[in-house]
Coordinates of C-alpha atoms in Angstrom, one line a residue:
X1 CA 2.2 14.5 -21.7
X2 CA 3.7 12.2 -19.1
X3 CA 3.4 14.6 -16.2
X4 CA 5.8 14.1 -13.3
X5 CA 4.8 16.1 -10.2
X6 CA 6.2 16.4 -6.7
X7 CA 6.5 13.2 -4.6
X8 CA 8.9 13.5 -1.8
X9 CA 10.0 10.0 -2.5
X10 CA 8.5 6.9 -3.7
X11 CA 5.5 5.1 -2.6
X12 CA 1.2 -1.2 -1.0
X13 CA -0.1 -2.3 1.6
X14 CA -0.5 -1.9 4.7
X15 CA 0.8 -5.0 6.3
X16 CA 1.4 -5.4 10.0
X17 CA 3.2 -8.7 10.2
X18 CA 2.8 -11.0 13.2
X19 CA 3.1 -14.6 14.6
X20 CA 1.3 -17.9 15.6
X21 CA -0.3 -20.2 18.3
X22 CA 1.0 -19.1 21.7
X23 CA 4.4 -20.8 21.8
X24 CA 7.2 -20.1 24.1
X25 CA 10.7 -21.3 23.2
X26 CA 14.0 -21.0 25.0
X27 CA 16.9 -19.1 23.4
X28 CA 20.2 -20.8 23.0
X29 CA 22.0 -17.4 23.4
X30 CA 23.6 -16.6 26.6
X31 CA 22.6 -13.4 28.2
X32 CA 25.0 -10.6 29.0
X33 CA 25.7 -11.2 32.7
X34 CA 26.9 -7.6 33.2
X35 CA 23.6 -6.3 31.9
X36 CA 21.7 -8.1 34.7
X37 CA 24.2 -7.0 37.3
X38 CA 24.3 -3.4 36.5
X39 CA 20.5 -3.1 36.5
X40 CA 20.1 -4.3 40.1
X41 CA 19.5 -7.9 39.0
X42 CA 16.2 -7.0 37.3
X43 CA 15.1 -9.1 34.3
X44 CA 12.1 -7.5 32.7
X45 CA 9.8 -10.0 30.9
X46 CA 9.0 -9.0 27.3
X47 CA 6.2 -10.7 25.4
X48 CA 7.0 -10.7 21.7
X49 CA 4.1 -11.2 19.3
X50 CA 4.4 -12.2 15.7
X51 CA 3.3 -14.6 13.0
X52 CA 4.8 -18.0 12.2
X53 CA 6.0 -16.6 8.9
X54 CA 8.2 -14.1 10.8
X55 CA 9.5 -16.6 13.3
X56 CA 13.2 -16.1 12.3
X57 CA 12.9 -12.4 12.9
X58 CA 11.3 -13.2 16.3
X59 CA 14.2 -15.4 17.2
X60 CA 16.8 -12.8 16.3
X61 CA 14.9 -10.2 18.4
X62 CA 14.6 -12.6 21.3
X63 CA 18.3 -13.4 21.2
X64 CA 19.3 -9.7 21.1
X65 CA 17.0 -9.0 24.1
X66 CA 18.2 -12.0 26.1
X67 CA 21.8 -10.8 25.5
X68 CA 20.9 -7.5 27.1
X69 CA 19.3 -8.8 30.3
X70 CA 15.6 -9.5 29.3
X71 CA 13.5 -12.5 29.6
X72 CA 11.5 -13.0 26.4
X73 CA 8.2 -14.9 25.9
X74 CA 7.3 -15.6 22.3
X75 CA 3.6 -15.4 21.3
X76 CA 3.6 -16.9 17.8
X77 CA 0.4 -16.8 15.8
X78 CA -0.4 -18.9 12.7
X79 CA -1.9 -16.2 10.5
X80 CA -2.6 -12.5 10.2
X81 CA -6.1 -12.9 11.6
X82 CA -4.9 -14.6 14.7
X83 CA -2.1 -12.1 15.1
X84 CA -4.4 -9.1 14.9
X85 CA -6.8 -10.7 17.4
X86 CA -3.9 -11.0 19.9
X87 CA -2.8 -7.5 19.1
X88 CA -6.3 -6.1 19.6
X89 CA -6.5 -8.0 22.9
X90 CA -3.3 -6.3 24.1
X91 CA -1.4 -9.6 24.5
X92 CA 2.0 -8.3 23.7
X93 CA 4.7 -5.9 24.8
X94 CA 6.3 -5.7 21.3
X95 CA 5.0 -7.0 18.0
X96 CA 6.8 -7.7 14.8
X97 CA 5.1 -5.4 12.3
X98 CA 5.7 -4.1 8.8
X99 CA 4.4 -1.4 6.5
X100 CA 4.7 -0.8 2.8
X101 CA 4.1 2.8 1.7
X102 CA 2.2 1.9 -1.5
X103 CA 1.5 5.6 -2.3
X104 CA 5.2 6.7 -2.5
X105 CA 4.7 9.6 -0.1
X106 CA 6.0 10.0 3.4
X107 CA 2.7 11.2 4.8
X108 CA 1.1 7.8 4.1
X109 CA 4.1 6.2 5.8
X110 CA 3.2 7.9 9.2
X111 CA -0.3 9.3 9.3
X112 CA -2.4 6.1 9.7
X113 CA 0.3 4.4 11.8
X114 CA 1.3 7.0 14.4
X115 CA -1.2 9.9 14.4
X116 CA -3.7 9.9 17.2
X117 CA -6.9 8.2 15.9
X118 CA -5.1 6.9 12.8
X119 CA -6.5 3.7 11.2
X120 CA -3.6 1.6 12.6
X121 CA -2.3 3.9 15.3
X122 CA -1.5 2.8 18.8
X123 CA 0.2 6.1 19.5
X124 CA -1.3 9.3 21.0
X125 CA 1.3 12.0 21.3
X126 CA 0.5 15.7 20.6
X127 CA 4.1 16.4 19.4
X128 CA 4.1 13.5 17.0
X129 CA 0.6 14.6 15.7
X130 CA 1.9 18.2 15.1
X131 CA 5.0 17.1 13.3
X132 CA 3.0 14.8 11.0
X133 CA 0.7 17.6 10.0
X134 CA 3.5 20.1 9.6
X135 CA 5.6 17.8 7.5
X136 CA 2.7 17.0 5.1
X137 CA 2.6 20.5 3.8
X138 CA 6.3 20.9 3.0
X139 CA 8.5 19.9 0.1
X140 CA 12.2 19.5 -0.5
X141 CA 14.7 20.2 2.2
X142 CA 12.1 21.7 4.5
X143 CA 10.2 18.5 4.4
X144 CA 13.4 16.5 5.1
X145 CA 14.2 18.4 8.2
X146 CA 10.6 18.1 9.5
X147 CA 10.5 14.4 9.0
X148 CA 13.9 14.2 10.8
X149 CA 12.2 15.9 13.8
X150 CA 9.4 13.4 13.5
X151 CA 11.8 10.4 13.5
X152 CA 13.6 11.8 16.5
X153 CA 10.4 12.2 18.5
X154 CA 8.9 8.9 17.3
X155 CA 11.9 6.6 17.7
X156 CA 14.6 8.1 19.9
X157 CA 12.8 10.4 22.2
X158 CA 9.8 8.1 22.9
X159 CA 10.7 4.7 21.4
X160 CA 7.2 4.1 20.1
X161 CA 8.7 1.8 17.5
X162 CA 12.1 0.0 17.1
X163 CA 13.2 -0.4 13.5
X164 CA 14.5 -3.7 12.1
X165 CA 15.2 -3.3 8.4
X166 CA 14.0 -2.2 4.9
X167 CA 13.2 -5.0 2.5
X168 CA 13.9 -5.2 -1.2
X169 CA 11.6 -6.6 -3.9
X170 CA 12.5 -9.9 -5.7
X171 CA 10.2 -11.0 -8.5
X172 CA 10.4 -14.4 -10.3
X173 CA 9.2 -14.7 -14.0
X174 CA 8.7 -17.9 -15.9
X175 CA 10.6 -16.6 -18.9
X176 CA 10.1 -19.8 -20.9
X177 CA 6.6 -18.5 -21.5
X178 CA 6.3 -14.9 -20.5
X179 CA 8.3 -12.0 -21.8
X180 CA 10.2 -10.6 -18.8
X181 CA 10.5 -7.1 -20.5
X182 CA 6.8 -6.7 -20.3
X183 CA 6.5 -7.5 -16.5
X184 CA 6.9 -4.4 -14.4
X185 CA 8.3 -4.3 -10.9
X186 CA 7.3 -0.9 -9.4
X187 CA 8.8 0.3 -6.2
X188 CA 5.4 1.0 -4.6
X189 CA 2.3 0.5 -6.7
X190 CA 0.7 -2.9 -7.1
X191 CA 1.6 -5.2 -10.0
X192 CA 0.3 -3.8 -13.3
X193 CA -1.2 -6.5 -15.5
X194 CA -2.0 -4.7 -18.7
X195 CA 1.6 -4.6 -20.0
X196 CA 2.3 -8.3 -19.6
X197 CA 2.7 -10.4 -22.7
X198 CA 3.6 -14.0 -23.6
X199 CA 6.7 -14.5 -25.6
X200 CA 4.5 -15.7 -28.4
X201 CA 2.1 -12.8 -28.7
X202 CA -0.3 -15.0 -30.6
X203 CA -1.1 -16.7 -27.2
X204 CA -2.2 -13.5 -25.6
X205 CA -5.8 -14.0 -26.8
X206 CA -6.0 -17.7 -26.2
X207 CA -3.8 -18.6 -23.2
X208 CA -4.3 -17.8 -19.6
X209 CA -1.7 -15.8 -17.7
X210 CA -1.4 -17.3 -14.2
X211 CA -0.4 -15.0 -11.3
X212 CA -0.2 -15.6 -7.6
X213 CA -1.3 -14.2 -4.2
X214 CA -1.2 -15.8 -0.8
X215 CA -4.7 -14.7 0.5
X216 CA -7.8 -16.3 -0.9
X217 CA -10.4 -14.5 1.2
X218 CA -11.0 -11.1 -0.4
X219 CA -11.9 -8.3 2.0
X220 CA -14.0 -6.3 -0.5
X221 CA -14.0 -5.5 -4.2
X222 CA -15.2 -2.0 -3.4
X223 CA -11.9 -0.1 -3.5
X224 CA -12.8 2.1 -0.5
X225 CA -13.8 -0.8 1.8
X226 CA -10.5 -2.5 2.0
X227 CA -6.8 -1.8 2.2
X228 CA -4.9 -5.0 2.5
X229 CA -2.9 -7.7 0.7
X230 CA -6.0 -9.6 -0.3
X231 CA -7.3 -7.0 -2.7
X232 CA -4.8 -4.2 -3.3
X233 CA -3.4 -5.7 -6.5
X234 CA -6.9 -6.9 -7.7
X235 CA -8.6 -3.6 -7.2
X236 CA -5.7 -1.7 -8.7
X237 CA -6.2 -3.6 -11.9
X238 CA -10.1 -3.4 -11.8
X239 CA -10.4 0.4 -11.2
X240 CA -8.7 3.2 -13.1
X241 CA -7.5 6.2 -11.1
X242 CA -7.0 9.9 -11.9
X243 CA -3.2 9.4 -11.8
X244 CA -0.7 6.6 -11.4
X245 CA 2.7 6.0 -9.9
X246 CA 5.5 5.3 -12.2
X247 CA 7.8 2.4 -11.4
X248 CA 10.1 4.8 -9.6
X249 CA 7.3 6.5 -7.7
X250 CA 6.7 9.7 -9.7
X251 CA 3.1 10.8 -10.0
X252 CA 2.1 10.5 -13.7
X253 CA -1.0 10.7 -15.8
X254 CA 0.3 7.9 -18.0
X255 CA -2.1 4.9 -18.1
X256 CA -4.7 6.7 -15.9
X257 CA -8.1 8.3 -16.5
X258 CA -6.5 11.7 -17.2
X259 CA -4.5 12.8 -20.2
X260 CA -2.8 15.3 -18.0
X261 CA -3.1 17.0 -14.7
X262 CA -2.0 20.4 -13.3
X263 CA -1.5 22.0 -9.9
X264 CA -2.3 25.6 -9.1
X265 CA 0.6 27.6 -7.7
X266 CA -1.1 27.7 -4.3
X267 CA -0.8 23.8 -4.0
X268 CA -4.5 23.8 -3.0
X269 CA -6.2 23.3 -6.4
X270 CA -5.7 20.2 -8.7
X271 CA -7.0 19.8 -12.2
X272 CA -7.5 16.7 -14.4
X273 CA -8.5 16.6 -18.0
X274 CA -10.3 13.3 -18.6
X275 CA -10.0 10.9 -21.6
X276 CA -13.1 9.4 -23.3
X277 CA -11.8 6.0 -24.3
X278 CA -12.7 4.1 -21.2
X279 CA -16.1 2.6 -20.5
X280 CA -17.2 0.4 -17.6
X281 CA -17.3 -3.3 -18.2
X282 CA -19.7 -5.8 -16.6
X283 CA -19.9 -9.6 -16.6
X284 CA -22.5 -11.5 -18.6
X285 CA -22.2 -15.3 -19.1
X286 CA -18.7 -15.2 -17.5
X287 CA -17.6 -12.8 -20.2
X288 CA -16.7 -9.1 -20.0
X289 CA -19.0 -6.8 -22.0
X290 CA -18.8 -3.1 -22.7
X291 CA -21.7 -1.4 -20.9
X292 CA -21.4 1.7 -23.1
X293 CA -21.2 3.8 -19.9
X294 CA -18.3 6.2 -20.1
X295 CA -16.1 6.5 -17.0
X296 CA -16.9 10.1 -16.6
X297 CA -16.4 13.2 -14.4
X298 CA -19.7 12.4 -12.8
X299 CA -18.3 9.0 -11.7
X300 CA -15.1 10.7 -10.5
X301 CA -17.0 13.2 -8.3
X302 CA -19.1 10.3 -6.9
X303 CA -16.1 8.1 -6.2
X304 CA -13.9 10.6 -4.5
X305 CA -16.7 12.1 -2.4
X306 CA -17.5 8.6 -1.0
X307 CA -13.8 7.9 -0.6
X308 CA -13.4 10.8 1.8
X309 CA -16.7 10.3 3.7
X310 CA -16.4 7.9 6.6
X311 CA -20.2 7.3 6.6
X312 CA -20.6 6.6 2.8
X313 CA -20.2 2.8 3.2
X314 CA -20.3 0.4 6.1
X315 CA -16.9 -0.5 7.5
X316 CA -15.1 2.2 5.5
X317 CA -11.4 1.3 5.6
X318 CA -9.7 4.1 3.6
X319 CA -11.4 7.4 4.4
X320 CA -8.4 8.7 6.3
X321 CA -6.3 8.3 3.2
X322 CA -8.5 10.9 1.5
X323 CA -9.3 13.2 4.5
X324 CA -7.3 16.1 2.9
X325 CA -9.7 16.3 0.0
X326 CA -12.0 19.3 0.5
X327 CA -14.1 19.5 -2.7
X328 CA -14.4 17.6 -6.0
X329 CA -16.3 19.3 -8.9
X330 CA -16.7 19.4 -12.6
X331 CA -15.3 22.5 -14.2
X332 CA -18.0 24.3 -16.2
X333 CA -16.2 27.5 -17.4
X334 CA -13.1 27.2 -19.6
X335 CA -12.1 30.8 -18.7
X336 CA -11.5 29.7 -15.1
X337 CA -8.7 27.4 -16.4
X338 CA -7.1 30.4 -18.1
X339 CA -7.1 32.6 -15.0
X340 CA -5.4 30.1 -12.6
X341 CA -1.6 29.9 -12.8
X342 CA 0.7 27.0 -12.0
X343 CA 4.0 27.3 -10.2
X344 CA 5.9 27.7 -13.6
X345 CA 3.7 30.7 -14.6
X346 CA 1.6 28.8 -17.2
X347 CA -2.2 28.8 -17.0
X348 CA -3.9 25.6 -16.0
X349 CA -5.4 25.5 -19.5
X350 CA -2.0 25.6 -21.1
X351 CA -0.7 22.9 -18.7
X352 CA -3.6 20.6 -19.5
X353 CA -3.4 21.1 -23.2
X354 CA -0.2 19.2 -24.1
X355 CA -0.6 16.2 -26.4
X356 CA -4.3 15.9 -26.4
X357 CA -6.3 14.4 -29.4
X358 CA -7.5 17.9 -30.1
X359 CA -7.1 21.3 -28.4
X360 CA -9.6 22.1 -25.6
X361 CA -12.3 24.2 -27.2
X362 CA -15.0 23.5 -24.7
X363 CA -15.3 22.0 -21.2
X364 CA -18.6 20.1 -20.7
X365 CA -20.3 19.0 -17.5
X366 CA -22.5 16.2 -19.0
X367 CA -20.8 13.0 -20.1
X368 CA -23.2 12.9 -23.1
X369 CA -21.5 15.9 -24.5
X370 CA -18.0 14.6 -24.3
X371 CA -16.1 14.3 -27.6
X372 CA -12.3 14.6 -27.2
X373 CA -11.7 14.4 -31.0
X374 CA -13.9 17.5 -31.4
X375 CA -12.1 19.3 -28.5
X376 CA -14.9 18.7 -25.9
X377 CA -13.5 17.5 -22.6
X378 CA -14.5 17.0 -19.0
X379 CA -12.2 18.6 -16.4
X380 CA -12.3 17.7 -12.7
X381 CA -11.1 20.2 -10.1
X382 CA -10.1 19.0 -6.6
X383 CA -9.3 21.3 -3.7
X384 CA -7.5 20.8 -0.4
X385 CA -8.1 23.0 2.7
X386 CA -4.4 23.7 3.0
X387 CA -1.4 23.3 0.7
X388 CA -1.1 19.5 0.3
X389 CA 0.8 18.3 -2.8
X390 CA 0.9 14.7 -1.4
X391 CA -2.8 14.4 -2.2
X392 CA -1.8 13.3 -5.7
X393 CA 0.0 10.2 -4.2
X394 CA -3.2 9.3 -2.4
X395 CA -5.2 9.6 -5.6
X396 CA -2.9 6.9 -7.1
X397 CA -3.8 4.5 -4.3
X398 CA -6.2 1.7 -5.1
X399 CA -8.8 3.3 -2.9
X400 CA -8.9 6.2 -5.4
X401 CA -10.2 3.8 -8.0
X402 CA -13.2 5.2 -10.0
X403 CA -16.4 3.2 -9.5
X404 CA -19.7 3.4 -11.4
X405 CA -22.2 5.7 -9.7
X406 CA -25.0 3.8 -11.4
X407 CA -23.7 0.3 -10.5
X408 CA -22.8 1.1 -6.9
X409 CA -26.1 3.0 -6.2
X410 CA -28.1 0.1 -7.6
X411 CA -26.5 -2.4 -5.1
X412 CA -26.1 -0.2 -2.0
X413 CA -29.7 0.5 -1.4
X414 CA -29.5 -0.1 2.4
X415 CA -29.2 2.4 5.1
X416 CA -25.5 2.6 6.1
X417 CA -26.2 3.2 9.8
X418 CA -28.4 0.1 10.1
X419 CA -26.4 -2.1 7.7
X420 CA -26.5 -5.8 8.6
X421 CA -23.9 -8.0 7.0
X422 CA -26.0 -11.0 7.6
X423 CA -28.8 -9.8 5.4
X424 CA -27.5 -6.8 3.3
X425 CA -25.2 -7.2 0.3
X426 CA -22.8 -4.4 -0.3
X427 CA -21.2 -3.5 -3.6
X428 CA -18.0 -5.6 -3.9
X429 CA -19.0 -8.4 -1.5
X430 CA -16.8 -11.4 -2.4
X431 CA -19.9 -13.7 -2.0
X432 CA -21.3 -12.2 -5.2
X433 CA -18.4 -13.5 -7.3
X434 CA -17.9 -16.8 -5.5
X435 CA -18.9 -19.9 -7.4
X436 CA -22.1 -21.4 -6.1
X437 CA -25.6 -20.4 -5.0
X438 CA -24.4 -16.9 -3.9
X439 CA -23.0 -16.0 -7.2
X440 CA -24.5 -12.8 -8.6
X441 CA -21.7 -10.7 -10.2
X442 CA -22.6 -7.0 -10.0
X443 CA -19.2 -5.6 -10.5
X444 CA -18.6 -2.7 -12.9
X445 CA -14.9 -2.3 -13.7
X446 CA -13.3 0.9 -15.0
X447 CA -9.8 -0.6 -15.1
X448 CA -8.1 -3.0 -17.6
X449 CA -9.6 -6.2 -16.1
X450 CA -12.7 -7.4 -14.3
X451 CA -13.1 -10.3 -11.9
X452 CA -15.5 -12.9 -13.3
X453 CA -15.6 -15.5 -10.6
X454 CA -13.5 -17.0 -7.7
X455 CA -13.3 -20.1 -5.6
X456 CA -10.8 -21.2 -2.9
X457 CA -8.3 -22.1 -5.6
X458 CA -8.2 -19.1 -7.9
X459 CA -9.8 -15.8 -9.1
X460 CA -10.6 -15.5 -12.8
X461 CA -10.2 -12.1 -14.6
X462 CA -10.9 -11.1 -18.2
X463 CA -9.9 -8.1 -20.2
X464 CA -12.2 -5.0 -20.2
X465 CA -13.0 -4.7 -23.9
X466 CA -13.6 -0.9 -23.5
X467 CA -10.3 0.0 -21.8
X468 CA -8.3 2.4 -24.0
X469 CA -8.7 0.1 -27.0
X470 CA -6.1 0.7 -29.7
X471 CA -3.7 2.6 -27.4
X472 CA -0.5 1.4 -25.9
X473 CA -2.4 1.0 -22.6
X474 CA -4.9 -1.6 -24.0
X475 CA -4.4 -4.8 -22.0
X476 CA -2.3 -7.4 -23.9
X477 CA -3.6 -10.6 -22.4
X478 CA -7.3 -11.6 -22.5
X479 CA -7.5 -14.0 -19.5
X480 CA -5.8 -14.0 -16.1
X481 CA -6.0 -16.4 -13.3
X482 CA -4.8 -15.4 -9.8
X483 CA -3.8 -18.6 -8.0
X484 CA -4.2 -18.7 -4.2
X485 CA -1.1 -20.3 -2.7
X486 CA -0.4 -19.3 0.9
X487 CA 2.9 -21.2 1.4
X488 CA 5.9 -19.4 -0.2
X489 CA 7.8 -22.6 -0.9
X490 CA 4.8 -24.0 -2.6
X491 CA 4.4 -20.9 -4.7
X492 CA 8.1 -21.0 -5.7
X493 CA 7.7 -24.7 -6.7
X494 CA 4.7 -23.7 -8.8
X495 CA 6.7 -21.1 -10.6
X496 CA 9.5 -23.5 -11.4
X497 CA 7.0 -26.0 -12.8
X498 CA 5.4 -23.3 -15.0
X499 CA 2.1 -23.6 -13.1
X500 CA 2.3 -19.9 -12.4
X501 CA 4.0 -17.3 -14.6
X502 CA 5.0 -14.6 -12.2
X503 CA 5.8 -14.8 -8.5
X504 CA 5.7 -11.2 -7.3
X505 CA 7.5 -11.9 -4.0
X506 CA 10.4 -14.3 -4.0
X507 CA 11.8 -14.8 -0.5
X508 CA 15.3 -13.3 0.0
X509 CA 16.6 -16.7 1.0
X510 CA 15.4 -18.3 -2.2
X511 CA 16.7 -15.9 -4.9
X512 CA 19.5 -18.2 -5.7
X513 CA 17.0 -20.9 -6.7
X514 CA 15.4 -18.6 -9.2
X515 CA 18.8 -17.4 -10.6
X516 CA 19.9 -21.0 -11.0
X517 CA 16.8 -22.1 -13.0
X518 CA 17.2 -21.6 -16.8
X519 CA 13.5 -21.2 -17.2
X520 CA 13.2 -18.3 -14.8
X521 CA 14.4 -14.7 -14.5
X522 CA 14.8 -12.8 -11.3
X523 CA 14.0 -9.1 -11.1
X524 CA 15.1 -6.9 -8.2
X525 CA 14.0 -3.5 -7.1
X526 CA 14.0 -1.2 -4.0
X527 CA 10.8 -1.2 -2.0
X528 CA 9.1 0.9 0.6
X529 CA 8.6 -2.0 3.0
X530 CA 9.9 -1.5 6.5
X531 CA 9.8 -4.1 9.4
X532 CA 9.8 -2.8 12.9
X533 CA 8.8 -3.6 16.5
X534 CA 5.6 -1.9 17.6
X535 CA 5.4 -1.2 21.3
X536 CA 2.2 -1.8 23.3
X537 CA 1.2 1.6 24.6
X538 CA -1.8 0.5 26.6
X539 CA -1.9 -1.5 29.8
X540 CA 1.6 -3.0 29.8
X541 CA 4.8 -1.9 31.4
X542 CA 6.0 -0.8 27.9
X543 CA 3.1 1.7 28.0
X544 CA 4.1 3.1 31.3
X545 CA 7.9 3.5 30.8
X546 CA 9.8 5.2 28.0
X547 CA 13.0 3.9 29.7
X548 CA 11.9 0.3 29.2
X549 CA 11.0 0.9 25.6
X550 CA 14.3 2.7 25.0
X551 CA 16.2 -0.3 26.5
X552 CA 14.5 -2.6 24.0
X553 CA 15.2 -0.1 21.2
X554 CA 19.0 0.0 21.8
X555 CA 19.1 -3.8 22.1
X556 CA 18.3 -4.0 18.4
X557 CA 21.3 -4.7 16.1
X558 CA 20.1 -4.3 12.5
X559 CA 23.4 -5.7 11.2
X560 CA 22.5 -9.1 12.4
X561 CA 19.2 -9.0 10.4
X562 CA 21.1 -7.8 7.3
X563 CA 23.7 -10.6 7.8
X564 CA 21.0 -13.3 8.1
X565 CA 19.3 -12.1 4.9
X566 CA 22.6 -12.2 3.1
X567 CA 22.8 -8.5 2.6
X568 CA 19.3 -8.2 1.0
X569 CA 18.0 -5.9 3.7
X570 CA 18.9 -2.3 4.5
X571 CA 19.0 -0.3 7.7
X572 CA 15.9 1.6 8.8
X573 CA 15.0 4.3 11.3
X574 CA 11.2 4.5 10.7
X575 CA 8.6 3.8 8.0
X576 CA 9.8 7.0 6.3
X577 CA 13.3 5.6 5.7
X578 CA 12.9 4.3 2.2
X579 CA 11.4 7.6 1.2
X580 CA 13.6 10.2 2.9
X581 CA 17.1 9.8 4.3
X582 CA 17.0 12.0 7.4
X583 CA 20.5 11.2 8.4
X584 CA 19.5 9.5 11.6
X585 CA 20.7 6.0 12.5
X586 CA 19.9 3.5 15.1
X587 CA 23.0 1.9 16.8
X588 CA 22.9 -1.1 19.1
X589 CA 24.3 0.1 22.4
X590 CA 24.5 -2.2 25.4
X591 CA 25.7 0.7 27.6
X592 CA 22.5 2.7 26.9
X593 CA 20.4 -0.5 27.5
X594 CA 22.0 -0.8 31.0
X595 CA 21.3 2.9 31.7
X596 CA 17.7 2.8 30.6
X597 CA 17.0 -0.5 32.5
X598 CA 18.5 1.0 35.6
X599 CA 16.3 4.1 35.3
X600 CA 13.3 1.9 34.7
X601 CA 13.9 -0.2 37.8
X602 CA 14.6 2.8 39.9
X603 CA 11.3 4.4 38.9
X604 CA 9.2 1.3 39.8

């Protein structure tokens, strides 16, 4: 059964976007003379941080601020690493930032970004923290109202961020070779490779599908140790999860490790009946081989326990995503599935029993006893300390990927507390798959593909021969190359020349190029990507004065961004905007800017 359970909206990658080499340029836009006059002649200096790739957005923000009586200093950084270094050093008042909610649920859109102590948070506000926690337990209209309260506190009451726009997705396909109907463009989840096919299906076994990503340095191939654009798509296709997101952000069992899943009526217990047609793959002689090791409930328990434990691996990047998991266990008594009811009054056993190879006659705790055809299944039970239906969205995140307990334990023999990256090798270290003297591929993939090797030019993947063979979810293409091309224009040229087959992110300003090429097809979809200004709340004037932040906030005119991008952007209020329409709206208002600047100057 293709189970569709609650997701408040739809669901990528964390991406704070920024800019390069400390450059200051002068705006051609004349400032609003009355703004300066009515704020006692004060001209606050605002340092705007961003990356070179976002320079046009920086210019628009600068011009809007200059019009409203600010002086603006641009701090443009060449790449994401340089940007984050500047951000961490506090060398900014506002920073061009962006966030994509790759899990399709609004809690992920705010918890790590704005809750005190969150992975990416620069905010510490008890009211905001309380609203985030309260909203996470609600559904429907109640959730909508609570997220409206959160947006009000986050944006309008305190101006911790200033929204710019919501992006759309534009995908380019080299239709001369690849069947566009087989290439998915989900709203939130990373690109799914297993469905893609060449027009001539006979080529699937012999030809290499060439895909693209900008970043060549991979943070980690251990799914819990990274959460960024360098590995999200790669790890999503290397590790299967308990559930997936559909292209429209519904939580489904389709294409996952579970045949089906069920939620107890208390929204604190979650059950998954596992399939037995996925084994781990490993690499031998640059080929993928079936290890014969079932991706089992034991591996699920191991994987999710380490996912939620901050101390399980050095430099754990994703534990906060799974902090609402309380326990993970293998069900040993079938009668317990009969006694627990779901919200529609069925027993969990009934809910899990739809469209299985055979009816559940026995639940087993040892993978050696699994035999779905004979009615013997493993069932995993997960609990949360409080009602938290959004936990399912987090399980669909790449960090919820199931790893091999045996393979990971064999590599991670070091003491986590004393881990030394100069001498210790952790599971998923990119050096172990990089061509050269360091190559010692130890990966064990539970997903449709496994990474064989990489260099600065590309990463090479091959099909997992033991991934749902003979089903509709079996990968179509044997060999995939992910080509590393940082420059967008170069990537687009490679697509037009047939050097890559799918360009997942076509710039808004270049969609006409794709549409005008007879060899290409453009696909468009909504996304959960929001760009916004992040205020520095430590050490700068923006940290001391909400009035100053609000003056910046009400200087932002989103219509100008939408016009520049030829209508291919949408208005935003917060990172929740693509998921829930709270009814709030940011309006540019020069009168409010003057009032807030005046209040700021009088308080100095």
